[in-house]
Amino acid sequence: MTSETKFGTTDGTWFLLGDAVTQAAGRRGGYLARLRDAVASIYPDRRLELVAAGRAGDRVPELRDRLFAEVLPRDPAGVVVVVGVTDVWYASRGQATPIDEYRAALADIVRGCRERRVPVWLCTPMVVGERIGVANSFDEGLDRCADAVRQVAATEGAGLVDLRRRFRDELTRTNDRDRAHGLLTVDGVHPNDAGSRLIESAIREALGM
């Protein structure tokens, strides 16, 4: 199992692989900045580094290519793939990732890590729009991709961070006015402070921090 190694048991560099959400996550208040603060507090005697390997516009096939070209050559201690919403959101440009290609690229990511004995966790995509009472435009595609992430994690032996479920559960609890954004995101996609805290919490739990 690639996810047997828990965070903090060994020194090394962990990579957060993703799109624009991860690219900005190291800024003050971002989920990666929060994780770094937690690491410094919980593991003061460990030599642990968290690196954001995020690039705006990347879909899962691009994440796979960057994993092999940029991340695995650096001998990571672990990889967390923060799958954003670009694969679905780009349907508005006619560039949505076909679900079979999406699933195959995720499997390639897990297998590539497993071959190098690198623990890997897959995150489900979060939201495009925060409405609960009425479906958001991209809900169907996001649910399909989230199911694919869960399936690949189960069949390929990766860890799972179900961010979509966490976001939807929180919005079901708090979005009583059925707002399009503003509770967990600034624009329906990119996390605000509350969304960043939710992502950080979910990843911390999954890694056993």
GROMACS .gro file of C-alpha atoms in nm, residues 24-190:
model
  167
   24ALA     CA    1  -0.154   2.994  -0.419
   25ALA     CA    2  -0.175   2.773  -0.110
   26GLY     CA    3   0.160   2.879   0.034
   27ARG     CA    4   0.047   3.238   0.079
   28ARG     CA    5  -0.056   3.364   0.421
   29GLY     CA    6  -0.380   3.192   0.520
   30GLY     CA    7  -0.357   2.931   0.243
   31TYR     CA    8  -0.394   2.563   0.322
   32LEU     CA    9  -0.026   2.489   0.263
   33ALA     CA   10   0.089   2.780   0.480
   34ARG     CA   11  -0.135   2.644   0.754
   35LEU     CA   12   0.005   2.294   0.710
   36ARG     CA   13   0.360   2.428   0.737
   37ASP     CA   14   0.274   2.602   1.064
   38ALA     CA   15   0.120   2.278   1.194
   39VAL     CA   16   0.429   2.078   1.097
   40ALA     CA   17   0.659   2.320   1.278
   41SER     CA   18   0.443   2.291   1.590
   42ILE     CA   19   0.374   1.916   1.590
   43TYR     CA   20   0.711   1.788   1.463
   44PRO     CA   21   0.972   2.039   1.586
   45ASP     CA   22   1.249   1.777   1.580
   46ARG     CA   23   1.181   1.650   1.229
   47ARG     CA   24   1.335   1.780   0.908
   48LEU     CA   25   1.015   1.803   0.708
   49GLU     CA   26   0.946   2.029   0.411
   50LEU     CA   27   0.620   2.089   0.226
   51VAL     CA   28   0.652   2.204  -0.135
   52ALA     CA   29   0.371   2.342  -0.350
   53ALA     CA   30   0.391   2.190  -0.698
   54GLY     CA   31   0.086   2.376  -0.829
   55ARG     CA   32   0.036   2.536  -1.168
   56ALA     CA   33  -0.272   2.725  -1.280
   57GLY     CA   34  -0.468   2.554  -1.556
   58ASP     CA   35  -0.324   2.208  -1.505
   59ARG     CA   36  -0.562   1.916  -1.547
   60VAL     CA   37  -0.496   1.563  -1.420
   61PRO     CA   38  -0.301   1.454  -1.733
   62GLU     CA   39  -0.068   1.753  -1.683
   63LEU     CA   40  -0.031   1.667  -1.316
   64ARG     CA   41   0.074   1.316  -1.416
   65ASP     CA   42   0.334   1.452  -1.658
   66ARG     CA   43   0.474   1.692  -1.398
   67LEU     CA   44   0.487   1.416  -1.139
   68PHE     CA   45   0.724   1.214  -1.358
   69ALA     CA   46   0.921   1.511  -1.490
   70GLU     CA   47   0.950   1.734  -1.183
   71VAL     CA   48   0.846   1.559  -0.861
   72LEU     CA   49   0.961   1.196  -0.860
   73PRO     CA   50   1.317   1.288  -0.974
   74ARG     CA   51   1.347   1.483  -0.645
   75ASP     CA   52   1.292   1.169  -0.433
   76PRO     CA   53   0.986   1.287  -0.242
   77ALA     CA   54   0.898   1.144   0.097
   78GLY     CA   55   0.533   1.160  -0.006
   79VAL     CA   56   0.291   1.314  -0.255
   80VAL     CA   57  -0.055   1.459  -0.205
   81VAL     CA   58  -0.245   1.519  -0.529
   82VAL     CA   59  -0.487   1.805  -0.475
   83VAL     CA   60  -0.707   1.751  -0.779
   84GLY     CA   61  -0.873   2.083  -0.853
   85VAL     CA   62  -1.169   2.156  -1.072
   86THR     CA   63  -0.993   2.248  -1.395
   87ASP     CA   64  -1.072   1.915  -1.562
   88VAL     CA   65  -1.444   1.990  -1.525
   89TRP     CA   66  -1.443   2.369  -1.531
   90TYR     CA   67  -1.277   2.371  -1.874
   91ALA     CA   68  -1.594   2.223  -2.020
   92SER     CA   69  -1.692   2.587  -2.066
   93ARG     CA   70  -1.402   2.607  -2.316
   94GLY     CA   71  -1.474   2.273  -2.473
   95GLN     CA   72  -1.166   2.129  -2.300
   96ALA     CA   73  -1.306   1.908  -2.023
   97THR     CA   74  -1.098   1.597  -1.958
   98PRO     CA   75  -1.280   1.281  -2.072
   99ILE     CA   76  -1.354   1.069  -1.766
  100ASP     CA   77  -1.163   0.765  -1.898
  101GLU     CA   78  -0.855   0.982  -1.955
  102TYR     CA   79  -0.901   1.138  -1.612
  103ARG     CA   80  -0.920   0.798  -1.442
  104ALA     CA   81  -0.623   0.659  -1.638
  105ALA     CA   82  -0.403   0.957  -1.551
  106LEU     CA   83  -0.484   0.919  -1.182
  107ALA     CA   84  -0.396   0.550  -1.197
  108ASP     CA   85  -0.066   0.636  -1.366
  109ILE     CA   86   0.011   0.879  -1.083
  110VAL     CA   87  -0.049   0.619  -0.815
  111ARG     CA   88   0.142   0.346  -0.998
  112GLY     CA   89   0.436   0.580  -1.063
  113CYS     CA   90   0.457   0.659  -0.693
  114ARG     CA   91   0.412   0.297  -0.593
  115GLU     CA   92   0.695   0.182  -0.818
  116ARG     CA   93   0.925   0.421  -0.631
  117ARG     CA   94   0.777   0.333  -0.292
  118VAL     CA   95   0.649   0.687  -0.245
  119PRO     CA   96   0.328   0.714  -0.038
  120VAL     CA   97   0.054   0.902  -0.223
  121TRP     CA   98  -0.283   1.048  -0.134
  122LEU     CA   99  -0.549   1.156  -0.384
  123CYS     CA  100  -0.791   1.440  -0.308
  124THR     CA  101  -1.132   1.464  -0.471
  125PRO     CA  102  -1.217   1.790  -0.653
  126MET     CA  103  -1.403   2.041  -0.440
  127VAL     CA  104  -1.668   2.273  -0.584
  128VAL     CA  105  -1.756   2.507  -0.867
  129GLY     CA  106  -2.026   2.702  -0.693
  130GLU     CA  107  -2.151   2.659  -0.338
  131ARG     CA  108  -2.525   2.626  -0.390
  132ILE     CA  109  -2.698   2.332  -0.226
  133GLY     CA  110  -3.070   2.386  -0.282
  134VAL     CA  111  -3.023   2.421  -0.658
  135ALA     CA  112  -2.754   2.230  -0.845
  136ASN     CA  113  -2.446   2.421  -0.958
  137SER     CA  114  -2.367   2.403  -1.329
  138PHE     CA  115  -2.070   2.167  -1.291
  139ASP     CA  116  -2.198   1.941  -1.012
  140GLU     CA  117  -2.259   1.640  -1.233
  141GLY     CA  118  -1.908   1.648  -1.378
  142LEU     CA  119  -1.749   1.706  -1.038
  143ASP     CA  120  -1.941   1.415  -0.885
  144ARG     CA  121  -1.829   1.191  -1.172
  145CYS     CA  122  -1.465   1.291  -1.124
  146ALA     CA  123  -1.486   1.256  -0.746
  147ASP     CA  124  -1.619   0.903  -0.790
  148ALA     CA  125  -1.326   0.827  -1.020
  149VAL     CA  126  -1.079   0.951  -0.758
  150ARG     CA  127  -1.239   0.731  -0.493
  151GLN     CA  128  -1.234   0.429  -0.723
  152VAL     CA  129  -0.869   0.474  -0.821
  153ALA     CA  130  -0.763   0.527  -0.460
  154ALA     CA  131  -0.940   0.206  -0.359
  155THR     CA  132  -0.824  -0.014  -0.648
  156GLU     CA  133  -0.467   0.118  -0.674
  157GLY     CA  134  -0.390   0.143  -0.302
  158ALA     CA  135  -0.364   0.518  -0.253
  159GLY     CA  136  -0.479   0.723   0.041
  160LEU     CA  137  -0.795   0.929  -0.004
  161VAL     CA  138  -0.877   1.283   0.107
  162ASP     CA  139  -1.242   1.337   0.016
  163LEU     CA  140  -1.248   1.716  -0.011
  164ARG     CA  141  -1.564   1.722  -0.221
  165ARG     CA  142  -1.757   1.539   0.047
  166ARG     CA  143  -1.612   1.763   0.318
  167PHE     CA  144  -1.701   2.081   0.128
  168ARG     CA  145  -2.053   1.963   0.042
  169ASP     CA  146  -2.120   1.848   0.397
  170GLU     CA  147  -2.008   2.183   0.534
  171LEU     CA  148  -2.217   2.377   0.282
  172THR     CA  149  -2.522   2.164   0.357
  173ARG     CA  150  -2.479   2.264   0.720
  174THR     CA  151  -2.406   2.634   0.671
  175ASN     CA  152  -2.542   2.757   0.336
  176ASP     CA  153  -2.900   2.811   0.447
  177ARG     CA  154  -2.941   3.105   0.208
  178ASP     CA  155  -2.815   2.900  -0.088
  179ARG     CA  156  -2.540   3.148  -0.173
  180ALA     CA  157  -2.335   3.090  -0.488
  181HIS     CA  158  -2.008   3.169  -0.311
  182GLY     CA  159  -1.859   3.338  -0.007
  183LEU     CA  160  -1.876   3.066   0.257
  184LEU     CA  161  -1.582   2.845   0.155
  185THR     CA  162  -1.464   3.016  -0.165
  186VAL     CA  163  -1.409   3.370  -0.286
  187ASP     CA  164  -1.562   3.305  -0.627
  188GLY     CA  165  -1.716   2.958  -0.619
  189VAL     CA  166  -1.381   2.789  -0.693
  190HIS     CA  167  -1.080   2.931  -0.510
   0.00000   0.00000   0.00000
